[in-house]
Amino acid sequence: MGINSGLVALVDALPGTNRIRAVTRALENRCSPVYLEIGVSRGQAFSRINADIKIAVDPAFRMSDRTRAQAQRRGRTTHFIETTSDEFFAEKADLLERHPVDVALIDGLHTYEQVVRDVENTLRHLREDGVIFLHDCNPAFELAGRRAESWEDFVAQQKGPLVIGLWNGDVWKSIVHLRSTRPDLVVGVLKCDQGVGFVRRGRPESTLSYSPEQVAALSYADLKADRRHLLNLKPPRYLDTLLAAAPAAR
């Protein structure tokens, strides 16, 4: 998953908004909400989220029995589905048709193409007023934002002792892609917890005009030079504005 458990614990202990608090806030006051998390790994986020129905998707869960039990206590019904996200959406569409998603957190494979697919697939099963959050959208330095096909690939690229245990990958490009191709969505990044991306239906205040080929060609230097514009970067307090402006459920 690219972030070791010690760093995750440190981030989650910091005051202010992070992905867990953003999800919790978005789930508040919803009637029997459904929560989907893609990329659960050890369950640092999933075990702390309260929802009526909780769906965990990961190709290889690394949750302890204690963490799994904690996750189950925080939901009336909890589904642990050990498969890739692509296979999940192809094979479990009936589950999502019965239980449309209120809030989702996507924190799986840290390549932008996969994140875009996960977002597009989630949108097909998202309630009209639903919200999708993405982790790792604002890498602070080049190494954390390095392109790799897996955590193991990222480690191997360092060619020696592990320099950092923090990998965001090129998830940030998914924000650029969605802002360029989906004028029906509000897309941006909260400036907290390594960049908490957000996606919901609505009219965006601004868009981008990159082609998929141009997005693929972007480098970390491009992000560093214009990160606020490319990511539609927002302060954490924008979360309340985002949730208040969500379209009404149908």
CSV table of N, CA, C and O in Angstrom, one decimal, residues 93-166:
chain,number,residue,atom,x,y,z
A,93,ALA,N,-21.1,-6.4,-9.2
A,93,ALA,CA,-22.0,-5.3,-9.6
A,93,ALA,C,-23.4,-5.5,-8.9
A,93,ALA,O,-24.0,-4.5,-8.5
A,94,ASP,N,-23.8,-6.7,-8.7
A,94,ASP,CA,-25.1,-6.9,-8.1
A,94,ASP,C,-25.1,-6.4,-6.6
A,94,ASP,O,-26.1,-5.9,-6.2
A,95,LEU,N,-24.0,-6.6,-5.9
A,95,LEU,CA,-23.9,-6.0,-4.5
A,95,LEU,C,-24.1,-4.5,-4.5
A,95,LEU,O,-24.8,-4.0,-3.7
A,96,LEU,N,-23.4,-3.9,-5.5
A,96,LEU,CA,-23.5,-2.4,-5.5
A,96,LEU,C,-24.8,-1.9,-6.0
A,96,LEU,O,-25.3,-0.8,-5.7
A,97,GLU,N,-25.5,-2.7,-6.9
A,97,GLU,CA,-26.8,-2.3,-7.3
A,97,GLU,C,-27.8,-2.4,-6.2
A,97,GLU,O,-28.8,-1.6,-6.1
A,98,ARG,N,-27.6,-3.4,-5.3
A,98,ARG,CA,-28.5,-3.5,-4.1
A,98,ARG,C,-28.2,-2.4,-3.1
A,98,ARG,O,-29.0,-1.9,-2.3
A,99,HIS,N,-26.9,-2.0,-3.0
A,99,HIS,CA,-26.4,-1.0,-2.0
A,99,HIS,C,-25.6,0.1,-2.7
A,99,HIS,O,-24.4,0.0,-2.6
A,100,PRO,N,-26.3,1.1,-3.3
A,100,PRO,CA,-25.5,2.2,-3.9
A,100,PRO,C,-24.6,2.9,-2.8
A,100,PRO,O,-25.0,3.0,-1.7
A,101,VAL,N,-23.5,3.3,-3.3
A,101,VAL,CA,-22.5,3.9,-2.4
A,101,VAL,C,-22.8,5.3,-2.0
A,101,VAL,O,-23.0,6.2,-2.9
A,102,ASP,N,-22.7,5.6,-0.7
A,102,ASP,CA,-22.8,7.0,-0.2
A,102,ASP,C,-21.4,7.7,-0.2
A,102,ASP,O,-21.3,8.8,-0.7
A,103,VAL,N,-20.4,7.0,0.3
A,103,VAL,CA,-19.1,7.6,0.4
A,103,VAL,C,-18.1,6.5,0.1
A,103,VAL,O,-18.3,5.3,0.5
A,104,ALA,N,-17.1,6.8,-0.7
A,104,ALA,CA,-16.0,5.9,-1.0
A,104,ALA,C,-14.7,6.5,-0.7
A,104,ALA,O,-14.5,7.7,-0.9
A,105,LEU,N,-13.7,5.6,-0.4
A,105,LEU,CA,-12.3,6.0,-0.2
A,105,LEU,C,-11.5,5.1,-1.1
A,105,LEU,O,-11.6,3.9,-1.0
A,106,ILE,N,-10.8,5.7,-2.1
A,106,ILE,CA,-9.9,5.0,-3.0
A,106,ILE,C,-8.5,5.2,-2.6
A,106,ILE,O,-8.0,6.3,-2.7
A,107,ASP,N,-7.8,4.1,-2.2
A,107,ASP,CA,-6.5,4.2,-1.7
A,107,ASP,C,-5.7,2.9,-2.1
A,107,ASP,O,-5.1,2.2,-1.3
A,108,GLY,N,-6.0,2.5,-3.4
A,108,GLY,CA,-5.4,1.2,-3.8
A,108,GLY,C,-4.1,1.4,-4.5
A,108,GLY,O,-3.2,2.1,-4.1
A,109,LEU,N,-4.0,0.8,-5.7
A,109,LEU,CA,-2.8,0.9,-6.5
A,109,LEU,C,-2.5,2.3,-6.9
A,109,LEU,O,-3.4,3.0,-7.4
A,110,HIS,N,-1.3,2.8,-6.6
A,110,HIS,CA,-1.0,4.2,-6.8
A,110,HIS,C,-0.5,4.6,-8.2
A,110,HIS,O,0.5,5.2,-8.3
A,111,THR,N,-1.2,4.1,-9.2
A,111,THR,CA,-1.0,4.6,-10.5
A,111,THR,C,-2.2,5.3,-11.0
A,111,THR,O,-3.3,4.9,-10.7
A,112,TYR,N,-2.0,6.4,-11.7
A,112,TYR,CA,-3.2,7.2,-12.0
A,112,TYR,C,-4.2,6.5,-12.9
A,112,TYR,O,-5.4,6.8,-12.8
A,113,GLU,N,-3.7,5.7,-13.8
A,113,GLU,CA,-4.7,5.0,-14.7
A,113,GLU,C,-5.6,4.1,-13.9
A,113,GLU,O,-6.8,4.1,-14.1
A,114,GLN,N,-5.1,3.4,-12.9
A,114,GLN,CA,-5.9,2.6,-12.0
A,114,GLN,C,-6.9,3.4,-11.2
A,114,GLN,O,-8.0,3.1,-11.0
A,115,VAL,N,-6.4,4.5,-10.7
A,115,VAL,CA,-7.2,5.4,-9.9
A,115,VAL,C,-8.4,5.9,-10.7
A,115,VAL,O,-9.5,6.0,-10.3
A,116,VAL,N,-8.1,6.3,-12.0
A,116,VAL,CA,-9.2,6.8,-12.8
A,116,VAL,C,-10.2,5.7,-13.1
A,116,VAL,O,-11.4,6.0,-13.0
A,117,ARG,N,-9.7,4.5,-13.3
A,117,ARG,CA,-10.7,3.4,-13.5
A,117,ARG,C,-11.5,3.2,-12.2
A,117,ARG,O,-12.7,3.0,-12.3
A,118,ASP,N,-10.9,3.2,-11.1
A,118,ASP,CA,-11.6,3.0,-9.8
A,118,ASP,C,-12.6,4.1,-9.6
A,118,ASP,O,-13.8,3.8,-9.2
A,119,VAL,N,-12.3,5.4,-9.9
A,119,VAL,CA,-13.2,6.5,-9.8
A,119,VAL,C,-14.4,6.3,-10.8
A,119,VAL,O,-15.6,6.4,-10.4
A,120,GLU,N,-14.1,6.0,-12.0
A,120,GLU,CA,-15.2,5.9,-13.0
A,120,GLU,C,-16.1,4.7,-12.7
A,120,GLU,O,-17.3,4.8,-12.8
A,121,ASN,N,-15.6,3.6,-12.2
A,121,ASN,CA,-16.4,2.4,-11.8
A,121,ASN,C,-17.2,2.8,-10.6
A,121,ASN,O,-18.4,2.4,-10.5
A,122,THR,N,-16.6,3.5,-9.6
A,122,THR,CA,-17.4,3.8,-8.4
A,122,THR,C,-18.5,4.8,-8.8
A,122,THR,O,-19.6,4.7,-8.2
A,123,LEU,N,-18.3,5.7,-9.7
A,123,LEU,CA,-19.3,6.7,-10.0
A,123,LEU,C,-20.6,6.0,-10.6
A,123,LEU,O,-21.7,6.5,-10.4
A,124,ARG,N,-20.4,4.9,-11.2
A,124,ARG,CA,-21.5,4.1,-11.7
A,124,ARG,C,-22.5,3.6,-10.6
A,124,ARG,O,-23.6,3.3,-10.9
A,125,HIS,N,-21.9,3.5,-9.4
A,125,HIS,CA,-22.7,2.9,-8.3
A,125,HIS,C,-22.8,3.9,-7.2
A,125,HIS,O,-23.2,3.5,-6.1
A,126,LEU,N,-22.5,5.2,-7.4
A,126,LEU,CA,-22.5,6.2,-6.4
A,126,LEU,C,-23.9,6.9,-6.4
A,126,LEU,O,-24.4,7.3,-7.4
A,127,ARG,N,-24.4,7.2,-5.2
A,127,ARG,CA,-25.6,7.9,-5.1
A,127,ARG,C,-25.4,9.3,-5.7
A,127,ARG,O,-24.3,9.8,-5.7
A,128,GLU,N,-26.5,9.9,-6.0
A,128,GLU,CA,-26.5,11.3,-6.7
A,128,GLU,C,-25.7,12.3,-5.8
A,128,GLU,O,-25.0,13.1,-6.3
A,129,ASP,N,-25.9,12.2,-4.5
A,129,ASP,CA,-25.2,13.1,-3.6
A,129,ASP,C,-24.0,12.5,-2.9
A,129,ASP,O,-23.5,13.0,-1.9
A,130,GLY,N,-23.5,11.4,-3.5
A,130,GLY,CA,-22.4,10.7,-2.9
A,130,GLY,C,-21.1,11.4,-3.2
A,130,GLY,O,-20.9,12.3,-4.0
A,131,VAL,N,-20.1,11.0,-2.4
A,131,VAL,CA,-18.7,11.6,-2.5
A,131,VAL,C,-17.7,10.5,-2.5
A,131,VAL,O,-17.8,9.5,-1.8
A,132,ILE,N,-16.7,10.8,-3.4
A,132,ILE,CA,-15.5,9.9,-3.4
A,132,ILE,C,-14.3,10.6,-3.0
A,132,ILE,O,-14.0,11.8,-3.4
A,133,PHE,N,-13.5,10.0,-2.1
A,133,PHE,CA,-12.2,10.6,-1.6
A,133,PHE,C,-11.1,9.7,-2.2
A,133,PHE,O,-11.2,8.5,-2.3
A,134,LEU,N,-10.0,10.4,-2.5
A,134,LEU,CA,-8.8,9.7,-3.0
A,134,LEU,C,-7.6,10.1,-2.1
A,134,LEU,O,-7.4,11.3,-1.8
A,135,HIS,N,-6.8,9.1,-1.7
A,135,HIS,CA,-5.6,9.4,-0.9
A,135,HIS,C,-4.4,9.6,-1.8
A,135,HIS,O,-4.4,9.2,-3.0
A,136,ASP,N,-3.4,10.3,-1.3
A,136,ASP,CA,-2.0,10.4,-1.9
A,136,ASP,C,-2.0,11.2,-3.2
A,136,ASP,O,-1.3,11.0,-4.1
A,137,CYS,N,-2.8,12.3,-3.2
A,137,CYS,CA,-3.0,13.2,-4.4
A,137,CYS,C,-2.0,14.3,-4.4
A,137,CYS,O,-2.0,15.1,-5.4
A,138,ASN,N,-1.2,14.5,-3.4
A,138,ASN,CA,-0.3,15.7,-3.4
A,138,ASN,C,1.0,15.4,-2.8
A,138,ASN,O,1.4,15.8,-1.7
A,139,PRO,N,1.9,14.6,-3.5
A,139,PRO,CA,3.2,14.2,-3.0
A,139,PRO,C,4.0,15.4,-2.8
A,139,PRO,O,4.1,16.3,-3.6
A,140,ALA,N,4.7,15.4,-1.6
A,140,ALA,CA,5.5,16.6,-1.2
A,140,ALA,C,6.8,16.7,-1.9
A,140,ALA,O,7.4,17.8,-2.0
A,141,PHE,N,7.3,15.6,-2.4
A,141,PHE,CA,8.6,15.6,-3.0
A,141,PHE,C,8.7,14.5,-4.1
A,141,PHE,O,7.8,13.6,-4.1
A,142,GLU,N,9.7,14.6,-4.9
A,142,GLU,CA,9.7,13.7,-6.2
A,142,GLU,C,9.8,12.2,-5.9
A,142,GLU,O,9.1,11.5,-6.5
A,143,LEU,N,10.5,11.8,-4.9
A,143,LEU,CA,10.6,10.4,-4.6
A,143,LEU,C,9.3,9.8,-4.2
A,143,LEU,O,8.9,8.7,-4.7
A,144,ALA,N,8.6,10.5,-3.4
A,144,ALA,CA,7.3,10.0,-3.0
A,144,ALA,C,6.3,9.9,-4.1
A,144,ALA,O,5.4,9.1,-4.2
A,145,GLY,N,6.5,10.8,-5.1
A,145,GLY,CA,5.6,10.8,-6.3
A,145,GLY,C,6.1,10.1,-7.4
A,145,GLY,O,5.6,10.2,-8.6
A,146,ARG,N,7.1,9.2,-7.2
A,146,ARG,CA,7.7,8.5,-8.3
A,146,ARG,C,6.7,7.4,-8.9
A,146,ARG,O,6.0,6.7,-8.1
A,147,ARG,N,6.7,7.3,-10.2
A,147,ARG,CA,5.9,6.3,-10.8
A,147,ARG,C,6.4,4.9,-10.5
A,147,ARG,O,7.6,4.6,-10.7
A,148,ALA,N,5.5,4.0,-10.1
A,148,ALA,CA,5.9,2.6,-9.9
A,148,ALA,C,4.6,1.7,-10.1
A,148,ALA,O,3.5,2.2,-9.9
A,149,GLU,N,4.8,0.5,-10.4
A,149,GLU,CA,3.7,-0.4,-10.7
A,149,GLU,C,3.2,-1.1,-9.4
A,149,GLU,O,2.1,-1.7,-9.4
A,150,SER,N,3.9,-1.0,-8.3
A,150,SER,CA,3.5,-1.6,-7.0
A,150,SER,C,4.5,-1.0,-6.0
A,150,SER,O,5.5,-0.4,-6.3
A,151,TRP,N,4.1,-1.3,-4.7
A,151,TRP,CA,5.0,-0.9,-3.6
A,151,TRP,C,6.3,-1.6,-3.7
A,151,TRP,O,7.4,-1.0,-3.5
A,152,GLU,N,6.3,-2.9,-4.1
A,152,GLU,CA,7.6,-3.7,-4.3
A,152,GLU,C,8.4,-3.0,-5.4
A,152,GLU,O,9.7,-2.9,-5.3
A,153,ASP,N,7.8,-2.6,-6.5
A,153,ASP,CA,8.5,-1.9,-7.5
A,153,ASP,C,9.1,-0.6,-7.1
A,153,ASP,O,10.3,-0.3,-7.4
A,154,PHE,N,8.4,0.1,-6.3
A,154,PHE,CA,8.9,1.4,-5.7
A,154,PHE,C,10.1,1.1,-4.8
A,154,PHE,O,11.1,1.8,-4.9
A,155,VAL,N,10.0,0.1,-4.0
A,155,VAL,CA,11.2,-0.2,-3.1
A,155,VAL,C,12.4,-0.6,-4.0
A,155,VAL,O,13.5,-0.2,-3.7
A,156,ALA,N,12.2,-1.4,-5.0
A,156,ALA,CA,13.2,-1.9,-5.8
A,156,ALA,C,13.9,-0.7,-6.6
A,156,ALA,O,15.1,-0.8,-6.8
A,157,GLN,N,13.1,0.3,-6.9
A,157,GLN,CA,13.7,1.4,-7.6
A,157,GLN,C,14.7,2.2,-6.8
A,157,GLN,O,15.6,2.9,-7.3
A,158,GLN,N,14.7,2.1,-5.5
A,158,GLN,CA,15.6,2.8,-4.6
A,158,GLN,C,17.0,2.2,-4.5
A,158,GLN,O,17.9,2.7,-4.0
A,159,LYS,N,17.1,0.9,-5.1
A,159,LYS,CA,18.4,0.3,-5.3
A,159,LYS,C,19.3,0.3,-4.0
A,159,LYS,O,20.4,0.8,-4.1
A,160,GLY,N,18.8,-0.2,-3.0
A,160,GLY,CA,19.6,-0.2,-1.7
A,160,GLY,C,18.6,-0.1,-0.5
A,160,GLY,O,17.4,-0.4,-0.6
A,161,PRO,N,19.2,0.3,0.6
A,161,PRO,CA,18.3,0.5,1.8
A,161,PRO,C,17.1,1.4,1.5
A,161,PRO,O,17.3,2.4,0.8
A,162,LEU,N,16.0,1.1,2.1
A,162,LEU,CA,14.8,1.9,1.8
A,162,LEU,C,15.0,3.4,2.4
A,162,LEU,O,15.3,3.6,3.5
A,163,VAL,N,14.9,4.3,1.4
A,163,VAL,CA,15.2,5.7,1.8
A,163,VAL,C,14.0,6.3,2.5
A,163,VAL,O,14.1,7.0,3.6
A,164,ILE,N,12.8,6.0,2.0
A,164,ILE,CA,11.6,6.5,2.7
A,164,ILE,C,10.5,5.4,2.6
A,164,ILE,O,10.6,4.5,1.7
A,165,GLY,N,9.6,5.3,3.6
A,165,GLY,CA,8.5,4.4,3.5
A,165,GLY,C,7.2,5.0,3.1
A,165,GLY,O,6.2,4.6,3.6
A,166,LEU,N,7.3,6.0,2.3
A,166,LEU,CA,6.2,6.8,1.9
A,166,LEU,C,6.1,6.8,0.3
A,166,LEU,O,7.0,7.3,-0.3
